[in-house]
């Protein structure tokens, strides 16, 4: 507001989760009705990068016009530019349009109770292979995302999260992945993206595998906890700004928004990407890292500004960023081809696990992904 003066009017509305934002926008477009207070009428909304391909494919968002002419985009490194350029199907495409701007990012991490490990004289966790250690059977909780669960198995086997042909690019093919997935399921006591940290907090489990945005704030409130990014690399997540495609809905209820998003969106993105915004991340107020920290030098703030009165967390993350030699092995999750999605479904169906409801939950998630991928939104659904 200081930079724009009276020319601009800023209204910032908070939602409980990224899922609720995506749901609000989806519902509005499914009904074909966007009211002035609708989330879909906003100039910009926050979208998780794992939803980006679905949002594009189903027509929920529109490209950011002239993004490649803006300073904020030219200031991003190539890894971001590749991740943000997509074709109309949502797949990464070096010749595609820019569909979003990054706000913050992080990775999947592994947290473990140092006191439990020390008491039993166990070696600390360093990499994915440690999850298969016999002494940790039944002592692990993990998010129930199919990409993260199967991705952990692929990393354990020396493959990429984004392997697009498991049979030809993974030693042993689908059968080997299935066997390692089944053995991991026996190690994990709880697969649940909602409650995995609660089990960790009350010592039902000694190890928790989840997103840094969840794990770091919880770990900082606990004693004798270490949080690491596996040394062979992990998946990366990002929160992005995207433009709802409200302009395509014929209505006179949302004022100027029907003529397109605000001309100030680029100034807003520039503001969010200023180096000063890094302070909130470095102080731990917000979990994650600034976009400029991806494959680049971490911006150092004055010590008097970054000093906070809390115990120092034992972690290999610095200001939310893994060490360079680990970060180079980390990957953003890319959209999977249909054949690979079918492989994931087969792997989940073939799992043998004692965990209650695990297969059903993962099958539900994968079937939801497939339904959305196949969905073509109409202007109005009766």
Coordinates of C-alpha atoms in Angstrom, one line a residue:
X1 CA 0.0 0.0 0.0
X2 CA 2.9 2.3 0.7
X3 CA 4.3 1.8 -2.8
X4 CA 1.0 2.0 -4.7
X5 CA -0.7 4.8 -2.6
X6 CA -4.3 5.6 -3.1
X7 CA -4.4 4.0 -6.6
X8 CA -4.7 0.5 -5.1
X9 CA -7.2 -1.3 -2.8
X10 CA -5.9 -4.5 -1.2
X11 CA -8.1 -7.1 0.3
X12 CA -6.4 -10.2 1.7
X13 CA -8.6 -13.1 2.7
X14 CA -7.2 -16.1 4.5
X15 CA -8.5 -19.7 4.1
X16 CA -7.9 -22.7 6.3
X17 CA -5.9 -24.7 3.8
X18 CA -4.9 -24.9 0.1
X19 CA -7.5 -27.7 -0.3
X20 CA -10.2 -25.3 0.7
X21 CA -9.1 -22.7 -1.8
X22 CA -9.0 -25.2 -4.6
X23 CA -12.4 -26.5 -3.5
X24 CA -13.9 -23.0 -3.5
X25 CA -12.7 -22.2 -7.0
X26 CA -13.7 -25.6 -8.3
X27 CA -17.2 -25.3 -6.9
X28 CA -17.8 -21.9 -8.3
X29 CA -16.8 -23.0 -11.8
X30 CA -18.8 -26.2 -11.6
X31 CA -21.9 -24.1 -10.8
X32 CA -21.0 -21.5 -13.4
X33 CA -21.6 -18.7 -10.9
X34 CA -19.0 -16.3 -9.5
X35 CA -20.2 -13.8 -7.0
X36 CA -18.2 -10.7 -5.8
X37 CA -17.2 -12.4 -2.6
X38 CA -16.3 -15.7 -4.3
X39 CA -12.8 -17.0 -4.0
X40 CA -12.9 -17.5 -7.8
X41 CA -13.4 -13.7 -8.2
X42 CA -10.1 -12.9 -6.6
X43 CA -7.3 -11.5 -8.8
X44 CA -4.9 -14.1 -7.3
X45 CA -5.2 -17.2 -5.2
X46 CA -2.7 -19.5 -3.6
X47 CA -2.4 -23.0 -5.3
X48 CA -0.1 -25.9 -4.3
X49 CA 2.1 -26.9 -7.2
X50 CA 0.8 -30.5 -6.9
X51 CA -2.6 -29.1 -8.0
X52 CA -1.2 -26.9 -10.8
X53 CA -1.7 -29.4 -13.7
X54 CA -5.2 -30.2 -12.6
X55 CA -6.1 -26.5 -12.3
X56 CA -4.8 -25.9 -15.8
X57 CA -6.4 -28.9 -17.4
X58 CA -9.8 -28.3 -15.9
X59 CA -9.7 -24.6 -16.8
X60 CA -9.8 -23.2 -13.3
X61 CA -6.9 -20.8 -13.8
X62 CA -5.6 -18.7 -16.7
X63 CA -2.0 -17.9 -17.7
X64 CA -0.2 -14.9 -16.3
X65 CA 0.1 -12.7 -19.4
X66 CA 3.4 -11.1 -20.2
X67 CA 5.1 -12.9 -17.3
X68 CA 8.3 -13.5 -19.2
X69 CA 8.6 -9.7 -19.7
X70 CA 8.6 -9.1 -15.9
X71 CA 11.6 -8.6 -13.6
X72 CA 10.2 -11.1 -11.1
X73 CA 10.2 -13.9 -13.7
X74 CA 13.6 -13.1 -15.2
X75 CA 15.0 -13.2 -11.6
X76 CA 13.9 -16.8 -11.1
X77 CA 16.4 -19.6 -11.9
X78 CA 15.8 -22.1 -14.6
X79 CA 14.4 -24.8 -12.2
X80 CA 11.5 -22.5 -11.4
X81 CA 11.0 -21.5 -15.1
X82 CA 10.8 -25.1 -16.2
X83 CA 8.3 -25.9 -13.4
X84 CA 6.0 -23.0 -14.1
X85 CA 5.8 -23.3 -17.9
X86 CA 3.0 -25.6 -18.9
X87 CA 1.0 -26.6 -21.9
X88 CA -2.8 -26.5 -21.9
X89 CA -2.9 -30.1 -20.5
X90 CA -0.9 -29.0 -17.4
X91 CA 2.3 -30.8 -18.4
X92 CA 5.7 -29.1 -18.2
X93 CA 6.6 -27.6 -21.5
X94 CA 9.6 -25.3 -22.2
X95 CA 7.5 -23.5 -24.9
X96 CA 4.4 -23.3 -22.7
X97 CA 2.9 -20.3 -21.0
X98 CA 3.6 -19.2 -17.4
X99 CA 0.7 -20.2 -15.2
X100 CA 1.8 -19.3 -11.7
X101 CA 4.4 -17.4 -9.6
X102 CA 6.1 -19.0 -6.6
X103 CA 5.6 -17.7 -3.1
X104 CA 7.4 -20.2 -0.9
X105 CA 8.8 -23.7 -1.2
X106 CA 10.1 -26.6 0.9
X107 CA 10.7 -30.4 0.8
X108 CA 9.6 -33.7 2.3
X109 CA 11.6 -34.3 5.5
X110 CA 12.1 -37.0 8.0
X111 CA 11.9 -36.1 11.7
X112 CA 13.0 -38.5 14.5
X113 CA 13.2 -38.6 18.3
X114 CA 16.9 -38.2 19.2
X115 CA 16.2 -39.3 22.8
X116 CA 14.7 -42.6 21.7
X117 CA 17.6 -43.3 19.3
X118 CA 20.2 -42.4 21.9
X119 CA 18.6 -44.6 24.6
X120 CA 18.6 -47.6 22.3
X121 CA 22.0 -46.8 20.8
X122 CA 20.6 -46.5 17.3
X123 CA 22.4 -44.7 14.5
X124 CA 20.7 -41.4 13.4
X125 CA 18.6 -41.3 10.3
X126 CA 20.4 -40.0 7.2
X127 CA 18.6 -41.4 4.1
X128 CA 15.5 -43.2 2.8
X129 CA 17.1 -46.6 3.3
X130 CA 16.9 -46.1 7.1
X131 CA 13.1 -46.3 7.0
X132 CA 13.6 -50.0 6.3
X133 CA 15.7 -50.7 9.4
X134 CA 14.2 -53.7 11.4
X135 CA 14.4 -51.8 14.7
X136 CA 12.0 -49.1 13.3
X137 CA 9.2 -51.5 12.4
X138 CA 5.9 -50.1 13.6
X139 CA 7.7 -46.9 14.8
X140 CA 7.1 -44.7 11.7
X141 CA 4.2 -42.4 10.6
X142 CA 4.0 -41.0 7.1
X143 CA 1.7 -38.9 4.9
X144 CA -0.6 -41.0 2.8
X145 CA 0.1 -39.2 -0.5
X146 CA 0.6 -41.8 -3.3
X147 CA 3.3 -39.7 -4.9
X148 CA 5.3 -39.4 -1.6
X149 CA 4.9 -43.0 -0.5
X150 CA 5.8 -44.6 -3.8
X151 CA 8.3 -41.8 -4.4
X152 CA 10.1 -42.8 -1.2
X153 CA 10.4 -46.3 -2.5
X154 CA 11.7 -45.1 -5.9
X155 CA 14.4 -42.9 -4.1
X156 CA 15.3 -45.9 -1.9
X157 CA 15.9 -47.9 -5.1
X158 CA 18.0 -45.1 -6.7
X159 CA 15.3 -43.9 -9.1
X160 CA 13.6 -40.5 -9.6
X161 CA 10.2 -39.4 -8.1
X162 CA 9.3 -38.6 -11.7
X163 CA 10.1 -42.0 -13.2
X164 CA 7.7 -42.2 -16.2
X165 CA 8.3 -45.9 -17.0
X166 CA 8.9 -48.0 -14.0
X167 CA 9.5 -51.3 -15.8
X168 CA 12.2 -49.9 -18.0
X169 CA 13.8 -47.3 -15.7
X170 CA 13.8 -49.1 -12.3
X171 CA 15.9 -52.2 -11.6
X172 CA 13.5 -55.1 -11.2
X173 CA 10.6 -53.1 -12.6
X174 CA 7.1 -52.9 -11.0
X175 CA 7.5 -56.2 -9.1
X176 CA 10.6 -54.9 -7.3
X177 CA 8.9 -51.7 -6.4
X178 CA 5.9 -53.6 -5.2
X179 CA 8.0 -55.8 -2.9
X180 CA 9.8 -52.7 -1.4
X181 CA 6.5 -50.9 -1.1
X182 CA 5.0 -53.9 0.8
X183 CA 8.0 -54.0 3.2
X184 CA 7.7 -50.2 3.8
X185 CA 4.0 -50.6 4.7
X186 CA 5.0 -53.2 7.4
X187 CA 7.4 -50.6 8.8
X188 CA 4.9 -47.8 8.9
X189 CA 2.4 -47.8 11.8
X190 CA 0.3 -44.9 10.4
X191 CA -0.3 -43.5 6.9
X192 CA -2.3 -40.4 7.5
X193 CA -1.6 -36.8 6.3
X194 CA -3.8 -35.4 9.1
X195 CA -2.7 -37.3 12.2
X196 CA 0.9 -38.5 11.4
X197 CA 2.4 -35.7 13.6
X198 CA 0.0 -36.3 16.4
X199 CA 1.3 -39.9 16.7
X200 CA 4.8 -38.5 16.6
X201 CA 4.1 -35.9 19.3
X202 CA 2.8 -38.5 21.8
X203 CA 5.6 -41.0 21.1
X204 CA 3.4 -43.6 19.5
X205 CA 6.0 -43.4 16.7
X206 CA 9.6 -42.3 16.8
X207 CA 9.9 -41.2 13.1
X208 CA 7.6 -39.0 11.0
X209 CA 7.8 -38.5 7.3
X210 CA 6.0 -35.4 5.9
X211 CA 6.2 -32.0 4.4
X212 CA 8.5 -29.4 5.9
X213 CA 5.6 -27.0 6.2
X214 CA 3.9 -29.4 8.6
X215 CA 7.0 -30.9 10.3
X216 CA 9.2 -27.9 11.1
X217 CA 6.6 -25.9 13.1
X218 CA 5.7 -29.0 15.1
X219 CA 9.3 -30.0 15.7
X220 CA 10.3 -26.6 17.0
X221 CA 7.8 -27.1 19.9
X222 CA 9.4 -30.4 20.9
X223 CA 12.6 -31.4 22.6
X224 CA 15.2 -33.8 21.3
X225 CA 13.9 -33.9 17.8
X226 CA 16.0 -33.8 14.6
X227 CA 14.7 -33.0 11.1
X228 CA 16.6 -34.0 8.0
X229 CA 16.2 -33.9 4.3
X230 CA 17.5 -37.4 3.1
X231 CA 21.0 -37.2 1.6
X232 CA 19.9 -38.8 -1.7
X233 CA 17.3 -36.1 -2.2
X234 CA 13.6 -35.6 -1.6
X235 CA 10.5 -34.2 -3.3
X236 CA 10.0 -30.4 -3.4
X237 CA 6.7 -28.6 -2.8
X238 CA 5.8 -25.0 -3.7
X239 CA 3.0 -22.6 -2.9
X240 CA 2.1 -20.5 -5.9
X241 CA 0.1 -17.5 -6.9
X242 CA -2.3 -18.2 -9.8
X243 CA -5.1 -16.3 -11.5
X244 CA -8.7 -17.8 -11.4
X245 CA -10.2 -17.9 -14.8
X246 CA -13.3 -15.9 -13.8
X247 CA -13.1 -13.8 -16.9
X248 CA -14.6 -16.6 -19.0
X249 CA -17.8 -16.7 -17.0
X250 CA -20.4 -14.3 -18.3
X251 CA -21.7 -12.2 -15.3
X252 CA -22.1 -8.6 -14.3
X253 CA -21.8 -9.4 -10.6
X254 CA -18.0 -9.1 -10.2
X255 CA -17.3 -5.7 -11.6
X256 CA -14.0 -5.1 -13.4
X257 CA -12.9 -8.7 -12.8
X258 CA -14.9 -9.8 -15.8
X259 CA -12.5 -7.7 -17.9
X260 CA -9.5 -9.5 -16.6
X261 CA -7.3 -9.6 -13.4
X262 CA -6.0 -6.4 -11.8
X263 CA -3.1 -4.7 -13.7
X264 CA -1.3 -4.6 -10.3
X265 CA -0.8 -8.4 -10.0
X266 CA 2.8 -8.1 -11.3
X267 CA 3.5 -5.5 -8.6
X268 CA 2.1 -7.8 -6.0
X269 CA 4.3 -10.7 -7.2
X270 CA 7.3 -8.4 -7.2
X271 CA 6.5 -7.4 -3.6
X272 CA 6.2 -11.0 -2.6
X273 CA 9.6 -11.8 -4.1
X274 CA 11.5 -9.0 -2.5
X275 CA 14.6 -10.1 -0.6
X276 CA 13.1 -8.5 2.6
X277 CA 10.3 -11.1 2.5
X278 CA 13.0 -13.7 3.5
X279 CA 13.0 -12.4 7.1
X280 CA 9.7 -14.1 8.0
X281 CA 11.1 -17.4 6.7
X282 CA 14.5 -17.1 8.4
X283 CA 12.9 -16.2 11.7
X284 CA 10.7 -19.3 11.5
X285 CA 7.4 -17.3 11.5
X286 CA 6.5 -19.0 8.2
X287 CA 7.8 -22.5 7.3
X288 CA 9.5 -22.7 4.0
X289 CA 12.0 -20.7 2.0
X290 CA 12.0 -17.8 -0.4
X291 CA 12.0 -18.7 -4.1
X292 CA 15.4 -17.0 -4.7
X293 CA 16.9 -19.6 -2.3
X294 CA 16.3 -22.4 -4.8
X295 CA 19.8 -23.3 -6.2
X296 CA 21.1 -19.9 -5.2
X297 CA 22.8 -18.2 -2.3
X298 CA 20.8 -17.8 0.9
X299 CA 20.2 -14.2 1.7
X300 CA 21.8 -13.4 5.0
X301 CA 19.9 -11.0 7.3
X302 CA 21.5 -9.0 10.1
X303 CA 21.9 -11.1 13.3
X304 CA 19.9 -8.7 15.4
X305 CA 16.9 -9.2 13.0
X306 CA 17.1 -13.0 12.8
X307 CA 17.7 -13.6 16.5
X308 CA 14.8 -15.4 18.1
X309 CA 14.3 -16.8 21.6
X310 CA 13.7 -20.5 21.0
X311 CA 15.8 -23.6 21.2
X312 CA 17.9 -24.3 18.1
X313 CA 16.4 -27.2 16.1
X314 CA 18.8 -30.0 15.0
X315 CA 18.4 -30.0 11.3
X316 CA 20.4 -29.9 8.0
X317 CA 18.0 -27.2 6.7
X318 CA 19.3 -23.6 6.8
X319 CA 16.5 -21.0 6.5
X320 CA 14.3 -23.8 5.1
X321 CA 16.9 -24.8 2.5
X322 CA 18.7 -28.2 2.3
X323 CA 22.5 -28.2 1.8
X324 CA 23.5 -27.6 -1.9
X325 CA 24.8 -31.2 -2.4
X326 CA 21.4 -32.5 -1.3
X327 CA 19.3 -29.8 -2.9
X328 CA 20.8 -30.7 -6.3
X329 CA 19.3 -34.2 -5.9
X330 CA 15.8 -32.9 -5.0
X331 CA 12.9 -32.7 -7.5
X332 CA 9.6 -31.0 -8.0
X333 CA 6.9 -33.5 -8.7
X334 CA 6.0 -33.5 -12.3
X335 CA 2.6 -34.7 -13.8
X336 CA 2.7 -38.4 -14.6
X337 CA 1.6 -39.9 -17.9
X338 CA -1.5 -42.0 -17.9
X339 CA 0.4 -45.3 -18.2
X340 CA 2.4 -44.4 -15.0
X341 CA -0.7 -43.5 -13.2
X342 CA -2.0 -47.0 -14.0
X343 CA 1.2 -48.4 -12.6
X344 CA 0.6 -46.5 -9.4
X345 CA -2.9 -47.9 -9.2
X346 CA -1.6 -51.4 -9.7
X347 CA 1.1 -50.9 -7.0
X348 CA -1.5 -49.7 -4.5
X349 CA -4.0 -52.5 -5.2
X350 CA -1.3 -55.1 -4.9
X351 CA 0.0 -54.0 -1.5
X352 CA -0.3 -56.3 1.4
X353 CA -0.5 -54.3 4.7
X354 CA -2.0 -54.6 8.1
X355 CA -2.5 -50.8 8.3
X356 CA -6.3 -50.3 8.6
X357 CA -7.8 -48.6 5.6
X358 CA -4.4 -47.7 4.0
X359 CA -5.2 -49.3 0.6
X360 CA -8.7 -47.8 0.5
X361 CA -7.4 -44.3 1.3
X362 CA -4.7 -44.4 -1.4
X363 CA -7.1 -45.9 -4.0
X364 CA -9.5 -43.1 -3.2
X365 CA -6.8 -40.5 -3.7
X366 CA -5.7 -42.0 -7.0
X367 CA -9.2 -42.4 -8.3
X368 CA -9.9 -38.8 -7.4
X369 CA -6.8 -37.7 -9.4
X370 CA -7.9 -39.7 -12.4
X371 CA -11.5 -38.4 -12.3
X372 CA -10.2 -34.8 -12.2
X373 CA -7.8 -35.4 -15.0
X374 CA -10.6 -36.7 -17.2
X375 CA -13.1 -34.0 -16.1
X376 CA -14.1 -31.3 -18.6
X377 CA -15.8 -28.5 -16.9
X378 CA -18.9 -27.1 -18.6
X379 CA -20.0 -23.5 -18.3
X380 CA -22.8 -24.7 -16.1
X381 CA -23.7 -28.1 -14.6
X382 CA -27.4 -28.6 -14.0

